[in-house]
Coordinates of C-alpha atoms in Angstrom, one line a residue:
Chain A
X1 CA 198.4 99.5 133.1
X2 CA 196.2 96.6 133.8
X3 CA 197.0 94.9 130.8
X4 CA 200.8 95.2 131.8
X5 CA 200.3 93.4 134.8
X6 CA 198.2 91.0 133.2
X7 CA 200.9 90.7 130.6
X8 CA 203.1 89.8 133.7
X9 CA 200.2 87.2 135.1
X10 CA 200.5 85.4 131.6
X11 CA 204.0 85.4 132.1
X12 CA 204.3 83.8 135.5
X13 CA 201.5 81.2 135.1
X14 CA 203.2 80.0 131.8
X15 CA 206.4 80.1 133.4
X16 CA 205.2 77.9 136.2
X17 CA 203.5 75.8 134.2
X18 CA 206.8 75.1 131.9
X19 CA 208.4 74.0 135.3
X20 CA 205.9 71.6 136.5
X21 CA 206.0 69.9 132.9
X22 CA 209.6 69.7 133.0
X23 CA 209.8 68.4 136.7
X24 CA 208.2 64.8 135.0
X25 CA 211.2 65.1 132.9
X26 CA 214.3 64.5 134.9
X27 CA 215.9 67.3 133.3
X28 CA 218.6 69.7 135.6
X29 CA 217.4 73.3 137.0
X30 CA 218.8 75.1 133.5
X31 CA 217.2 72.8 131.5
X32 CA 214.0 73.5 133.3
X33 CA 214.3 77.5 132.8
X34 CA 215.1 77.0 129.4
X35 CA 211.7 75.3 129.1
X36 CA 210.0 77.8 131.4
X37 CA 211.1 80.2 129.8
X38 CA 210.3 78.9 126.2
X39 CA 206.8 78.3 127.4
X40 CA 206.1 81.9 128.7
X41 CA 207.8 84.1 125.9
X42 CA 207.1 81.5 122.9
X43 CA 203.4 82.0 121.8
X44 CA 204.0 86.3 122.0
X45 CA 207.8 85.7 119.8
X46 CA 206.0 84.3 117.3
X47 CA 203.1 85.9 116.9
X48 CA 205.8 89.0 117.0
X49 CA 207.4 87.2 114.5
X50 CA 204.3 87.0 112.0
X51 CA 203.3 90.8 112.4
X52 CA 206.6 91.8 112.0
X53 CA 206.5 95.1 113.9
X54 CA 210.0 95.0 114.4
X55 CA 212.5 92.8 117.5
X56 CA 210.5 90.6 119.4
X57 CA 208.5 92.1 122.6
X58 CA 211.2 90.9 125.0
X59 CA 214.2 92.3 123.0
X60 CA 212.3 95.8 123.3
X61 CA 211.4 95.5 126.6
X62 CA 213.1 92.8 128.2
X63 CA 210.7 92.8 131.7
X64 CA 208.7 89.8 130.7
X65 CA 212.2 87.6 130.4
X66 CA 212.6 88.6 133.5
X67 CA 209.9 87.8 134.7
X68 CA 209.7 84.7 133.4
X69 CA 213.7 83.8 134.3
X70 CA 212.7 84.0 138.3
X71 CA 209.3 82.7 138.7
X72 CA 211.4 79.8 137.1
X73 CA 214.0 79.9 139.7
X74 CA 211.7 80.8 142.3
X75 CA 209.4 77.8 141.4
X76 CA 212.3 75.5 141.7
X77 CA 213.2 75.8 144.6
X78 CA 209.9 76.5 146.7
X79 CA 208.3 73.6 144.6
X80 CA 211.3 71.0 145.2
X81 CA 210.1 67.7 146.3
X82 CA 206.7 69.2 147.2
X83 CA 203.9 66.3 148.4
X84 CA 202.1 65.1 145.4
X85 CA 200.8 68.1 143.1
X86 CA 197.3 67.7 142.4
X87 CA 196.3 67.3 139.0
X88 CA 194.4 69.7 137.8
X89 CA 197.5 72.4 139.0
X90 CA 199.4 72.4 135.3
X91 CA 195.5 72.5 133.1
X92 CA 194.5 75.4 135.6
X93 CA 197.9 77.8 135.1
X94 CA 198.0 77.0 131.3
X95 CA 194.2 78.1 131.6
X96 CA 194.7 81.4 132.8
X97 CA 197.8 81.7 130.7
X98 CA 195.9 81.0 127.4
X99 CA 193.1 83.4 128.5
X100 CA 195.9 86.1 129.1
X101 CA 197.7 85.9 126.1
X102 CA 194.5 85.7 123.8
X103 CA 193.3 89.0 124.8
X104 CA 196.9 90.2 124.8
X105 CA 197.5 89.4 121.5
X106 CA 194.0 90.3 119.9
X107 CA 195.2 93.8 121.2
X108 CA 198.8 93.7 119.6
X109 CA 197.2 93.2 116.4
X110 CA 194.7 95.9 116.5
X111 CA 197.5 98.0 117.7
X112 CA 199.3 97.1 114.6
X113 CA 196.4 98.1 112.4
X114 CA 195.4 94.2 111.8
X115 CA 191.7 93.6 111.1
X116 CA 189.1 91.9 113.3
X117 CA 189.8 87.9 111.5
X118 CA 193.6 88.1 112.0
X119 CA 193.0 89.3 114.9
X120 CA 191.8 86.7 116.5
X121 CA 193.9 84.3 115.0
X122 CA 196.8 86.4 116.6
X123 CA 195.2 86.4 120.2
X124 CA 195.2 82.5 119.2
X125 CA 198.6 82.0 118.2
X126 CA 199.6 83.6 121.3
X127 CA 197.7 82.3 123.3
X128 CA 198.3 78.5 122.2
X129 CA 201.8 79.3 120.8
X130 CA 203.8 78.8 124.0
X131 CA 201.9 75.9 125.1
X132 CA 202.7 74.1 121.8
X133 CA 206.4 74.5 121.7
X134 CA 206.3 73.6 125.8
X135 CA 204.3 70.4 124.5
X136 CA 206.4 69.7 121.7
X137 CA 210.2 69.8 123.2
X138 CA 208.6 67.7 126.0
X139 CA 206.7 65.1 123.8
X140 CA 203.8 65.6 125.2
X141 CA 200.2 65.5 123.0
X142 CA 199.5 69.0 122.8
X143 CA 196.9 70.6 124.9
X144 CA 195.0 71.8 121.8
X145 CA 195.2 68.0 120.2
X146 CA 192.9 67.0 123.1
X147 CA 189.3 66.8 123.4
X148 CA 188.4 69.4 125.8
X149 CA 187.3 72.4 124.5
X150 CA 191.1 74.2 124.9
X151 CA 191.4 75.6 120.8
X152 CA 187.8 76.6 121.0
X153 CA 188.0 78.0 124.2
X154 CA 190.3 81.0 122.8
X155 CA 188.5 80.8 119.2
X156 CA 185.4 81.9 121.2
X157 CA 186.9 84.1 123.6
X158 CA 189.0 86.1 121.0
X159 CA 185.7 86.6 118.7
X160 CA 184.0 87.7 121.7
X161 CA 186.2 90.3 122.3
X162 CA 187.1 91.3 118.3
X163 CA 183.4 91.6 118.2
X164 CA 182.2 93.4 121.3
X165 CA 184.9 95.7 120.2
X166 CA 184.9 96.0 116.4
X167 CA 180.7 95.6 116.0
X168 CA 179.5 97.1 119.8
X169 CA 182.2 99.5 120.2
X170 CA 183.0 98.6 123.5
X171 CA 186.2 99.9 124.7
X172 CA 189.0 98.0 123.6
X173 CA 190.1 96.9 127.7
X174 CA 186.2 96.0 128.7
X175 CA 186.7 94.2 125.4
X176 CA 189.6 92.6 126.2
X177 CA 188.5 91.6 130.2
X178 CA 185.2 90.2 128.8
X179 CA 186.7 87.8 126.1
X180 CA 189.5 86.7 129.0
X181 CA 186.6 85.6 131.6
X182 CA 184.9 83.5 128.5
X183 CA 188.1 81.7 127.7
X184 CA 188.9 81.3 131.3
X185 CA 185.2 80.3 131.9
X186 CA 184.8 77.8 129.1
X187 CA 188.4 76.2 130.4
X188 CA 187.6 76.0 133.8
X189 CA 184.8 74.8 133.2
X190 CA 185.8 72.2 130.7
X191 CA 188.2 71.2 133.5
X192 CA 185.9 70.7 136.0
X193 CA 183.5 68.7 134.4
X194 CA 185.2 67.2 131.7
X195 CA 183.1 69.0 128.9
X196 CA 184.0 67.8 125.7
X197 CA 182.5 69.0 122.0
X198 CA 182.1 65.6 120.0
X199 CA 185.2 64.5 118.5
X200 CA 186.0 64.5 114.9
X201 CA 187.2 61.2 113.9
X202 CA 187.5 59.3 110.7
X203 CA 188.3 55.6 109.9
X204 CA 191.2 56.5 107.8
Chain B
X1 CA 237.5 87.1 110.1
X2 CA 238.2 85.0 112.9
X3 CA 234.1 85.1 113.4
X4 CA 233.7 84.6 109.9
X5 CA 235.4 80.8 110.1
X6 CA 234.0 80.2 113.5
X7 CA 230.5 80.3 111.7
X8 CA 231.8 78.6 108.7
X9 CA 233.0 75.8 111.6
X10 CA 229.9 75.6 113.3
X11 CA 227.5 75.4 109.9
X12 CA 230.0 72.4 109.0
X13 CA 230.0 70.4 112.1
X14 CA 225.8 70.8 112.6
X15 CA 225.4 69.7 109.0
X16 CA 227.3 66.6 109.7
X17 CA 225.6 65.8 113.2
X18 CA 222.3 66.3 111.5
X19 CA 223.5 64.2 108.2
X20 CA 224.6 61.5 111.6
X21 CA 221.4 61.4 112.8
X22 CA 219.2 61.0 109.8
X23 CA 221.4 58.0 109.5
X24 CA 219.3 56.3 111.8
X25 CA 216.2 56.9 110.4
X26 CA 216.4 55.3 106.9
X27 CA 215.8 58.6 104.6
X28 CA 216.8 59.1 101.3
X29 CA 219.9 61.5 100.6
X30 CA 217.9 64.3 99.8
X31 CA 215.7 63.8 103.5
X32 CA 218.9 63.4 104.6
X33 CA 220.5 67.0 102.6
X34 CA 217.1 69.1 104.0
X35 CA 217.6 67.2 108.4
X36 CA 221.5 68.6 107.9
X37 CA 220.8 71.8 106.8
X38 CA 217.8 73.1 108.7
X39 CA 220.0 72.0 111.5
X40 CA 223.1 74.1 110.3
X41 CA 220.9 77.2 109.8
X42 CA 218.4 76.8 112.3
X43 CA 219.2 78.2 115.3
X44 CA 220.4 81.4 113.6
X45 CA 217.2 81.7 111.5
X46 CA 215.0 81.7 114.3
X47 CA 217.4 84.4 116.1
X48 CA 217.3 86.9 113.4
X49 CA 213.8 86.4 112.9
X50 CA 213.3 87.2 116.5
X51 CA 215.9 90.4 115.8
X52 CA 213.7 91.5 113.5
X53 CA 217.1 93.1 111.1
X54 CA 216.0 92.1 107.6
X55 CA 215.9 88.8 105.8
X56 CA 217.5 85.9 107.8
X57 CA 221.8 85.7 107.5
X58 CA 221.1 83.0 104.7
X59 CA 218.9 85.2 102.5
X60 CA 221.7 88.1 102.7
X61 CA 224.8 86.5 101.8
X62 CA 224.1 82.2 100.7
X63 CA 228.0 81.3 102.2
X64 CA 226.8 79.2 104.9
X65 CA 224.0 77.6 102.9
X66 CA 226.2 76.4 100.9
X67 CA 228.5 75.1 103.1
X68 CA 226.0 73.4 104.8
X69 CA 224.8 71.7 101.5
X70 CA 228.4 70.8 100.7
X71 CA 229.1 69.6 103.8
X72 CA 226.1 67.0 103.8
X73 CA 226.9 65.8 100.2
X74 CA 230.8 64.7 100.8
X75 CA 229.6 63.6 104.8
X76 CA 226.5 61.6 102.9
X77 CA 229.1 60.4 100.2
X78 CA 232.4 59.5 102.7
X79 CA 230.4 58.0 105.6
X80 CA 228.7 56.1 103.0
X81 CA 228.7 52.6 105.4
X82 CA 232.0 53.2 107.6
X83 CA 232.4 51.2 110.2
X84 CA 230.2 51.4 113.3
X85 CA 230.5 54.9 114.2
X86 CA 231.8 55.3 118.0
X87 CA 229.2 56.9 120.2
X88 CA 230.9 60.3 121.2
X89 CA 230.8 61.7 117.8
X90 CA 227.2 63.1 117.6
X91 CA 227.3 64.4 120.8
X92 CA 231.1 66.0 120.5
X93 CA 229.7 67.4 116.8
X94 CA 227.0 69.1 118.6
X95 CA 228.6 70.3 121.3
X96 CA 231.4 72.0 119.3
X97 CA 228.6 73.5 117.2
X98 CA 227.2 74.8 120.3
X99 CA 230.0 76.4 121.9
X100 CA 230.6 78.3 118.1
X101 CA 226.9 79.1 118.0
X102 CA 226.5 80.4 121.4
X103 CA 229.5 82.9 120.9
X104 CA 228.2 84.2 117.5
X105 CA 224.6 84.8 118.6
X106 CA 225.9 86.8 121.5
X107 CA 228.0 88.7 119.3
X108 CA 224.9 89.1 116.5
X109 CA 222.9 90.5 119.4
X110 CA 225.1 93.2 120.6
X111 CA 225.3 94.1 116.8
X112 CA 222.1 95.1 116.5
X113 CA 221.7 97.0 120.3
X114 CA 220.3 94.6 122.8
X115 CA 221.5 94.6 126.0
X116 CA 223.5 91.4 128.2
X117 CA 220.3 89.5 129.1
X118 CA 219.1 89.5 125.8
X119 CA 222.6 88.7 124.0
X120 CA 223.0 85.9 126.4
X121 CA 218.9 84.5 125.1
X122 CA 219.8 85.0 121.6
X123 CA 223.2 83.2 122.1
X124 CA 221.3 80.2 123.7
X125 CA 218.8 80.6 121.4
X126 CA 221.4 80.3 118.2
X127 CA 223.4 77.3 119.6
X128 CA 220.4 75.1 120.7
X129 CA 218.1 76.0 117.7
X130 CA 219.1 74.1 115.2
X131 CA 220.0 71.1 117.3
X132 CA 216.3 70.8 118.7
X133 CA 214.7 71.2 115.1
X134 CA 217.1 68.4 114.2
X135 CA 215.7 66.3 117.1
X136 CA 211.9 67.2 116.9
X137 CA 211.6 66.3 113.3
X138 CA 213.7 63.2 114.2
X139 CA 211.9 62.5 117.0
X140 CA 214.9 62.2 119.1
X141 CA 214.5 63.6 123.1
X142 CA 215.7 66.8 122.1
X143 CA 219.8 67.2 123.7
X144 CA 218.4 69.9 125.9
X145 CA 215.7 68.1 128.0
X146 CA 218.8 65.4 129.1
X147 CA 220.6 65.8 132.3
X148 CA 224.1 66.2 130.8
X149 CA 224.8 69.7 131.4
X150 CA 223.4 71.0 127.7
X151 CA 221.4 73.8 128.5
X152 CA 223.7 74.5 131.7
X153 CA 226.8 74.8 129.5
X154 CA 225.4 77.1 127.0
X155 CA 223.6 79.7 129.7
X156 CA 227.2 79.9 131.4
X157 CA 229.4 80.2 128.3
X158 CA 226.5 82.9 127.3
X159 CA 226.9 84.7 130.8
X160 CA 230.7 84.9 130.8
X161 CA 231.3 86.0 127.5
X162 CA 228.7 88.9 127.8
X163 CA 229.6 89.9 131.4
X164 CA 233.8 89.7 130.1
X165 CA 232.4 92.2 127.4
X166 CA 230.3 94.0 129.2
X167 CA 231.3 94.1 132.5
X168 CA 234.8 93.9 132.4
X169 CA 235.4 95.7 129.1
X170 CA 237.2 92.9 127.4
X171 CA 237.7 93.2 123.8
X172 CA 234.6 91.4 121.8
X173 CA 236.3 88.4 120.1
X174 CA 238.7 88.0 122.9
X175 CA 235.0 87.8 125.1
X176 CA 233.5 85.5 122.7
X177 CA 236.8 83.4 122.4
X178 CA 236.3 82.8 126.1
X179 CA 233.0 82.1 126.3
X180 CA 233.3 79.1 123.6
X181 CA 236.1 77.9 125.8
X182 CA 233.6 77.7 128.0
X183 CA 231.1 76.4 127.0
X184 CA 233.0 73.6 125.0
X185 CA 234.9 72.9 127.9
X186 CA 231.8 72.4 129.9
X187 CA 229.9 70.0 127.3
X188 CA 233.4 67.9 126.6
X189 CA 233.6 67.1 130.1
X190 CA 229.9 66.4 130.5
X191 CA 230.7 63.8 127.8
X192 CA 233.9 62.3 129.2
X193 CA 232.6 62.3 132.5
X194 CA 228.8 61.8 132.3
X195 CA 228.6 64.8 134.4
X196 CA 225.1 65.6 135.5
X197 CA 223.4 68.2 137.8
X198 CA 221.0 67.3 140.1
X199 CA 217.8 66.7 138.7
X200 CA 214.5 68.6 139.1
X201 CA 212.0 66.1 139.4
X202 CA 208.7 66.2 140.9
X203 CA 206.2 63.4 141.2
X204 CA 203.0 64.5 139.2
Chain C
X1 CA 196.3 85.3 88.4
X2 CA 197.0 82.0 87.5
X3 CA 199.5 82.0 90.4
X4 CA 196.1 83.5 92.7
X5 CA 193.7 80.8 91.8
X6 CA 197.2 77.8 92.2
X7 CA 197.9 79.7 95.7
X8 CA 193.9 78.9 96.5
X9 CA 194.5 75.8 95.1
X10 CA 197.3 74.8 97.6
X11 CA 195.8 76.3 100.7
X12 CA 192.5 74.2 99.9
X13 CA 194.3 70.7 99.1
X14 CA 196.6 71.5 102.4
X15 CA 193.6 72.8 104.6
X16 CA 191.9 69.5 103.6
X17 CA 195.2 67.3 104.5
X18 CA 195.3 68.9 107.8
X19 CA 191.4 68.1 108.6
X20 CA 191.9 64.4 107.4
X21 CA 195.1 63.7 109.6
X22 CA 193.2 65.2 112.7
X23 CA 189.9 62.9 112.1
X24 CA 192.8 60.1 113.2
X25 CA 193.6 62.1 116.3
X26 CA 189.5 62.2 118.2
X27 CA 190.0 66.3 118.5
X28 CA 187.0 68.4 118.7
X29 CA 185.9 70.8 115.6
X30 CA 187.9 73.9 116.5
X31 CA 191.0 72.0 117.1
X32 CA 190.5 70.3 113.7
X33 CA 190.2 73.5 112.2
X34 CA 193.2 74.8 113.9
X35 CA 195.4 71.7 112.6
X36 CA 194.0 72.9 109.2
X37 CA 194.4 76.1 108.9
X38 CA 198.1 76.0 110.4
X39 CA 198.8 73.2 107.9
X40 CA 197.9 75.2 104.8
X41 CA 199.2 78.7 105.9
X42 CA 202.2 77.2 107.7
X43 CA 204.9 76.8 104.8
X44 CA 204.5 80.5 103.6
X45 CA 204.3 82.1 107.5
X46 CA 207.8 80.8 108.1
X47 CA 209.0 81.9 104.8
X48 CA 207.2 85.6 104.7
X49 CA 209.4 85.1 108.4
X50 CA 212.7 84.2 106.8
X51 CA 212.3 87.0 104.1
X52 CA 211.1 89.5 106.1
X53 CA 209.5 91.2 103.9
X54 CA 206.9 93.0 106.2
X55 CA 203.7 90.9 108.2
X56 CA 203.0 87.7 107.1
X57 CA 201.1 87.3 103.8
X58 CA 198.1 86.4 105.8
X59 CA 198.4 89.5 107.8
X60 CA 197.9 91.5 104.8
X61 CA 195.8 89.7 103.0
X62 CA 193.6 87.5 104.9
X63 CA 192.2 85.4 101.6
X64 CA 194.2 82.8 102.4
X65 CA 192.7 82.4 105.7
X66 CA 189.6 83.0 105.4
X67 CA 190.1 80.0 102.0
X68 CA 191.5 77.8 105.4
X69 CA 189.0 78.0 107.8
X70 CA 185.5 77.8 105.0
X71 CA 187.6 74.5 103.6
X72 CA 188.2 72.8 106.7
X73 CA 184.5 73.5 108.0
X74 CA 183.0 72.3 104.8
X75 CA 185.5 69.4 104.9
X76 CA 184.2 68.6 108.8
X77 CA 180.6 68.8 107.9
X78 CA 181.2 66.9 104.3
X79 CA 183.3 64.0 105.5
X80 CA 181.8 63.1 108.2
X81 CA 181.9 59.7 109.3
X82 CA 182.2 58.6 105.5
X83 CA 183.1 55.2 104.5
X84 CA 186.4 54.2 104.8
X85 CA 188.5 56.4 103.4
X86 CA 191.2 55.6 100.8
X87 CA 194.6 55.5 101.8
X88 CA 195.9 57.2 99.3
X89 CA 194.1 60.4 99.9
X90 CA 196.3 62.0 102.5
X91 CA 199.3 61.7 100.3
X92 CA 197.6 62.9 96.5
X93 CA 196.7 65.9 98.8
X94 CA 199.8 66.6 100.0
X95 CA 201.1 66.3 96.8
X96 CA 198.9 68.8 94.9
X97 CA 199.5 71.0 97.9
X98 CA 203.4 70.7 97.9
X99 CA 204.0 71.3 94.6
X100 CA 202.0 74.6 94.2
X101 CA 203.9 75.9 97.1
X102 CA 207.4 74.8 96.1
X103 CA 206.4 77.2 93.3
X104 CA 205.1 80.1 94.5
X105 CA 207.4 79.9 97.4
X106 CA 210.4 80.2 94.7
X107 CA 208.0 83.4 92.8
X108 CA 208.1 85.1 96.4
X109 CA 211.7 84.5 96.8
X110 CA 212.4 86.0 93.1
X111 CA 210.3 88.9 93.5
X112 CA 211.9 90.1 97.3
X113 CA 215.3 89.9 95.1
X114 CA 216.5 86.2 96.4
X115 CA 219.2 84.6 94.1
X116 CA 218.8 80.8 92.7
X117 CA 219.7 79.3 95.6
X118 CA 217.7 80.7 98.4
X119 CA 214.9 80.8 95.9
X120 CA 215.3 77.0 95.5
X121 CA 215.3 76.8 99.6
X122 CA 212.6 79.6 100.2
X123 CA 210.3 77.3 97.4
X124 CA 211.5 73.8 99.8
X125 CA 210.2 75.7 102.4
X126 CA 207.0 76.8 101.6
X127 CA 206.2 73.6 100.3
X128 CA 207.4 71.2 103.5
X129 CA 206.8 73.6 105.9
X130 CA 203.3 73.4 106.5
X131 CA 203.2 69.6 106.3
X132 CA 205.8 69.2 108.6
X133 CA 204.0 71.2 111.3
X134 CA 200.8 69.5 110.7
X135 CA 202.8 66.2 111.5
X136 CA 205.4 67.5 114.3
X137 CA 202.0 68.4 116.0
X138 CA 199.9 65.5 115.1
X139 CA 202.8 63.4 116.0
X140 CA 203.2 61.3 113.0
X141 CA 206.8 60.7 111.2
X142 CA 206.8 64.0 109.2
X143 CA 206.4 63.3 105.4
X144 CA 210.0 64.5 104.9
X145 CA 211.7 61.9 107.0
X146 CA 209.8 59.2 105.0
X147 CA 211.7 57.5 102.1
X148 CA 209.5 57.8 99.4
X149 CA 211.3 60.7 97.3
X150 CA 209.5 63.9 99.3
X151 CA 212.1 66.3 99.7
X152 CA 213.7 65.2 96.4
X153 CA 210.5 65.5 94.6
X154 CA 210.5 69.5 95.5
X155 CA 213.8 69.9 95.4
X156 CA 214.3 68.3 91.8
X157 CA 210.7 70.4 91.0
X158 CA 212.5 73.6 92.3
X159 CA 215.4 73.3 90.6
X160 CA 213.8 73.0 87.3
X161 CA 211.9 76.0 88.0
X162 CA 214.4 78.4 88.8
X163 CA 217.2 77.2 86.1
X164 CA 214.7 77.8 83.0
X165 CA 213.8 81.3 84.3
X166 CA 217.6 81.8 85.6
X167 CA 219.4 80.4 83.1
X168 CA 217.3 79.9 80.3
X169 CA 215.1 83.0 80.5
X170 CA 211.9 81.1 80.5
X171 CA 209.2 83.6 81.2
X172 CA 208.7 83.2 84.8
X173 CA 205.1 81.7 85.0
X174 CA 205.8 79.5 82.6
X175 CA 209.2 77.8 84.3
X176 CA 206.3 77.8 88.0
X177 CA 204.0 75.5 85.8
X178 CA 207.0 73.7 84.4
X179 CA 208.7 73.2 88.2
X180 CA 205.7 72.3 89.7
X181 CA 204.7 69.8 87.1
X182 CA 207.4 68.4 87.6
X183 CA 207.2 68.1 91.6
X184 CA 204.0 66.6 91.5
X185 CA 204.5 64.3 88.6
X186 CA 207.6 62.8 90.5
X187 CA 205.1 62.5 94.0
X188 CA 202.6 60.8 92.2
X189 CA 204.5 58.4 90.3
X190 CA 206.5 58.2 94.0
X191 CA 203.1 57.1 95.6
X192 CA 201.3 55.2 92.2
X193 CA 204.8 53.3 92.6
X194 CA 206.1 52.8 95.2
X195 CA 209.4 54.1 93.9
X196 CA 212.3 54.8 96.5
X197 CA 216.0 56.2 96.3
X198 CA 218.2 54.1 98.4
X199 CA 218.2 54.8 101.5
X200 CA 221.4 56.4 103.4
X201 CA 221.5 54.1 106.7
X202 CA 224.5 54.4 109.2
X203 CA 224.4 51.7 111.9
X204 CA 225.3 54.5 114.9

C-alpha cells in the first residue's frame, strides 16, 4: 500500500519535472505530455523491458499513465507563465523521483526472483532511466553525466537497501524506506551544498 | 490486407526520410542503410517490446525488414545527387509514415487486449518511435519537441480512431482508416500552413 | 567456451571504451562506471529485448556484469591521470569490442531460431548498440554516423558469418571466428588507414 502511493509520488514528481524541462523548449501543450509522460513511465518500461515479466507495468495496470497524463495537464495550466521558478525546483523533483523509483525497482526485481547485484542495477535503471530519455529528447547533458553525486546517489541507496535486506534481514519495505531517505539524503544534500566526488578526467 | 500494405507503406516512406536525412550528415551507404532502417522498424520494435507478445514483428516474419533495406538501397542509388531536394519532402515523408504508424499500433494494441488509453500510447508510441531514434542518432531536434502540431496530430488521430472503435462500435479498419485521415490531415496542414499551437514556455 | 571467454572479451574491451570516453566528460567515479557498464552490456540488452527470449542475459546470468563493473573500477584506478593517451585507443577498443559482439549477437540469433537475415541484424545490433548509447549519452557523433566504414565493417563481418554456416555448412564456431575476423580486420585496416567509402551527400 505505501509503496503504491509512493509509486504514484515517483510518478507525479517525474511528471512534473518532464514539464518544467519542456517549458525551456517552446514546444506546444501535447508536446509537453508526451515528454512528461516519457519521463515518468520511461525508467520503469524499460527496466520492464529487461526483466521481461511480461506487458509493461502501465499496459497491466494503466493507473500510473494516468497519473502521469494529468499532473501533466494539471501542471500546465496552474504553472503557465508562473514568476520565475527558482532553480533548484527541477534537481529537487527529479531527486525524489530517482529515490522513488530506485527502491521501486530494487523491489520489482526481487519480486521477479532476481539476485541482490541485478538488483540494484534494476532500482538504478529505473531510477535513472526516465531521467535519461527526458534528457536526451531534450538535448540536455544528462543528470547522471554531471558531477554531483546523482549515479552514486542511487548506487549507494539501492546497495543499502539490497543489503539491509538480503544480509540483515530487514523487512523488505523498512528496506526499501531506508535506501529511499539515503538517496534522497545524499541528493539533497549534494544540491544544497554542491557536493561533488572528484571527477574522472583524462587528457585524451 | 489493406493493413498489411499500409505497413508495407509506412516501412517504405520512413526508410526514405531516414535515407533523406543521413544525407546531411556525410555517411557512407551502409551508415546510411542501418539510419533508414532503425527508423522504419523502430517505433514498432519498441512497442512490441513494451507488449511483451514474443520476439519483435521483424524477428517473426522479415517482410518489412526487407523492405526497409530495399527501399534504402534504390532511394540511396536514385537520389544519388538529384537536384536540390524541395524542403517539404522530409517532413511530408514523415508525416505520412506517422499517420500509417499511428493507425497500426493502435490496431496491434487492441490485438493483444489493452484497453483505449493504452492503444492510443502504443499508437503514439509506434508512429513517433522510429522518427525520434532517426533524429537522436542524427542529432537533429527531434520532430516532436517542435511547435508544428507533431505530437498533437498523432494523440488526436490516436483518440478518434480508438474512441470510433470503441465507443462508437465502428468496424476496426474503417476506425483506423479514419484516424490516419486524421492524423495526416492534421500534419499536412501543419506543413502547408505552419500551423502551431500556442506554446508552453516558462522562463527558468 | 571459446564463445564464453570472446563474450568476456567484448564486455572488457567495451567496459574499458565506455570508462575512457567518460574521463573526457569530468563525471565522478560512479557515473563513469555507469557509462561503462551500459556501454558493454548495452548492445546484447536491446537484443535479448528484441528476441524476447526471457530477462536479459544479464538478468540471468550476472557474469557479464559483474566482468563490467571490476573492469571499469580497475580501469578508473589504473588510468588515472596517465600520460596522454593515444588517440587511437578509443577506436582499437571499440573495434575488438564490435566485432566479438557482431558475432555472438548473430550465435544468439541462430540458436532462438532467427533466419539469415535477422541473424545478420540481431549480430549489427549487438555490436553497435552499446556504442551508440555510450555516445548518444556522452554526446559525441555516434561511431556509426561517422564515415570511416563502421556499420559496413559489421555488416560485411556478419554476412560472412552467417553465409558459411547457412549456406556453406561451416561448423558454426568456426564461420563466428571467420565473421568476426573479418569485422575487425576491415576496422583496423579502416583506422591504420584511413580508408573511407564515398560518402552519400544530398544537399537538402
Amino acid at each position: 500500500m505505501l509503496v503504491y502511493w509512493l509509486d504514484i509520488l515517483g510518478t507525479i514528481v517525474f511528471a512534473v519535472s518532464g514539464v518544467l524541462l519542456a517549458g525551456k523548449l517552446r514546444m506546444d501543450p501535447f508536446g509537453v505530455l508526451v515528454l512528461g509522460v516519457v519521463t515518468a513511465v520511461g525508467g520503469g518500461t524499460i527496466r520492464d523491458m529487461a526483466l521481461d515479466a511480461g506487458p509493461v507495468f502501465w499496459v497491466k495496470d494503466p493507473t500510473d499513465l494516468v497519473v502521469a497524463m494529468v499532473t501533466c495537464m494539471i501542471t500546465i495550466i496552474l504553472v503557465r507563465q508562473p514568476r520565475r521558478l527558482p532553480k533548484w525546483i527541477l534537481p529537487v523533483l527529479d531527486a525524489v523521483g530517482l529515490a522513488v523509483f530506485v527502491g521501486i525497482g530494487v523491489n520489482k526485481a526481487f519480486a521477479s526472483g532476481a539476485g541482490p547485484l541485478v538488483a540494484v542495477c534494476m532500482g538504478v535503471m529505473t531510477g535513472v532511466g526516465g531521467g535519461i530519455i527526458r534528457d536526451v529528447l531534450a538535448r540536455e547533458i544528462p543528470m547522471i553525466l554531471r558531477t554531483e553525486v546523482y549515479a552514486t546517489a542511487c548506487i549507494i541507496g539501492g546497495m543499502v537497501h539490497v543489503t539491509a535486506y538480503s544480509t540483515f534481514g530487514m523487512p523488505l519495505q523498512q528496506a526499501m524506506m531506508l535506501g529511499m531517505m539515503i538517496t534522497l539524503g545524499i541528493r539533497l544534500a549534494a544540491i544544497r551544498w554542491h557536493l561533488k566526488l572528484p571527477t574522472f578526467t583524462l587528457e585524451n
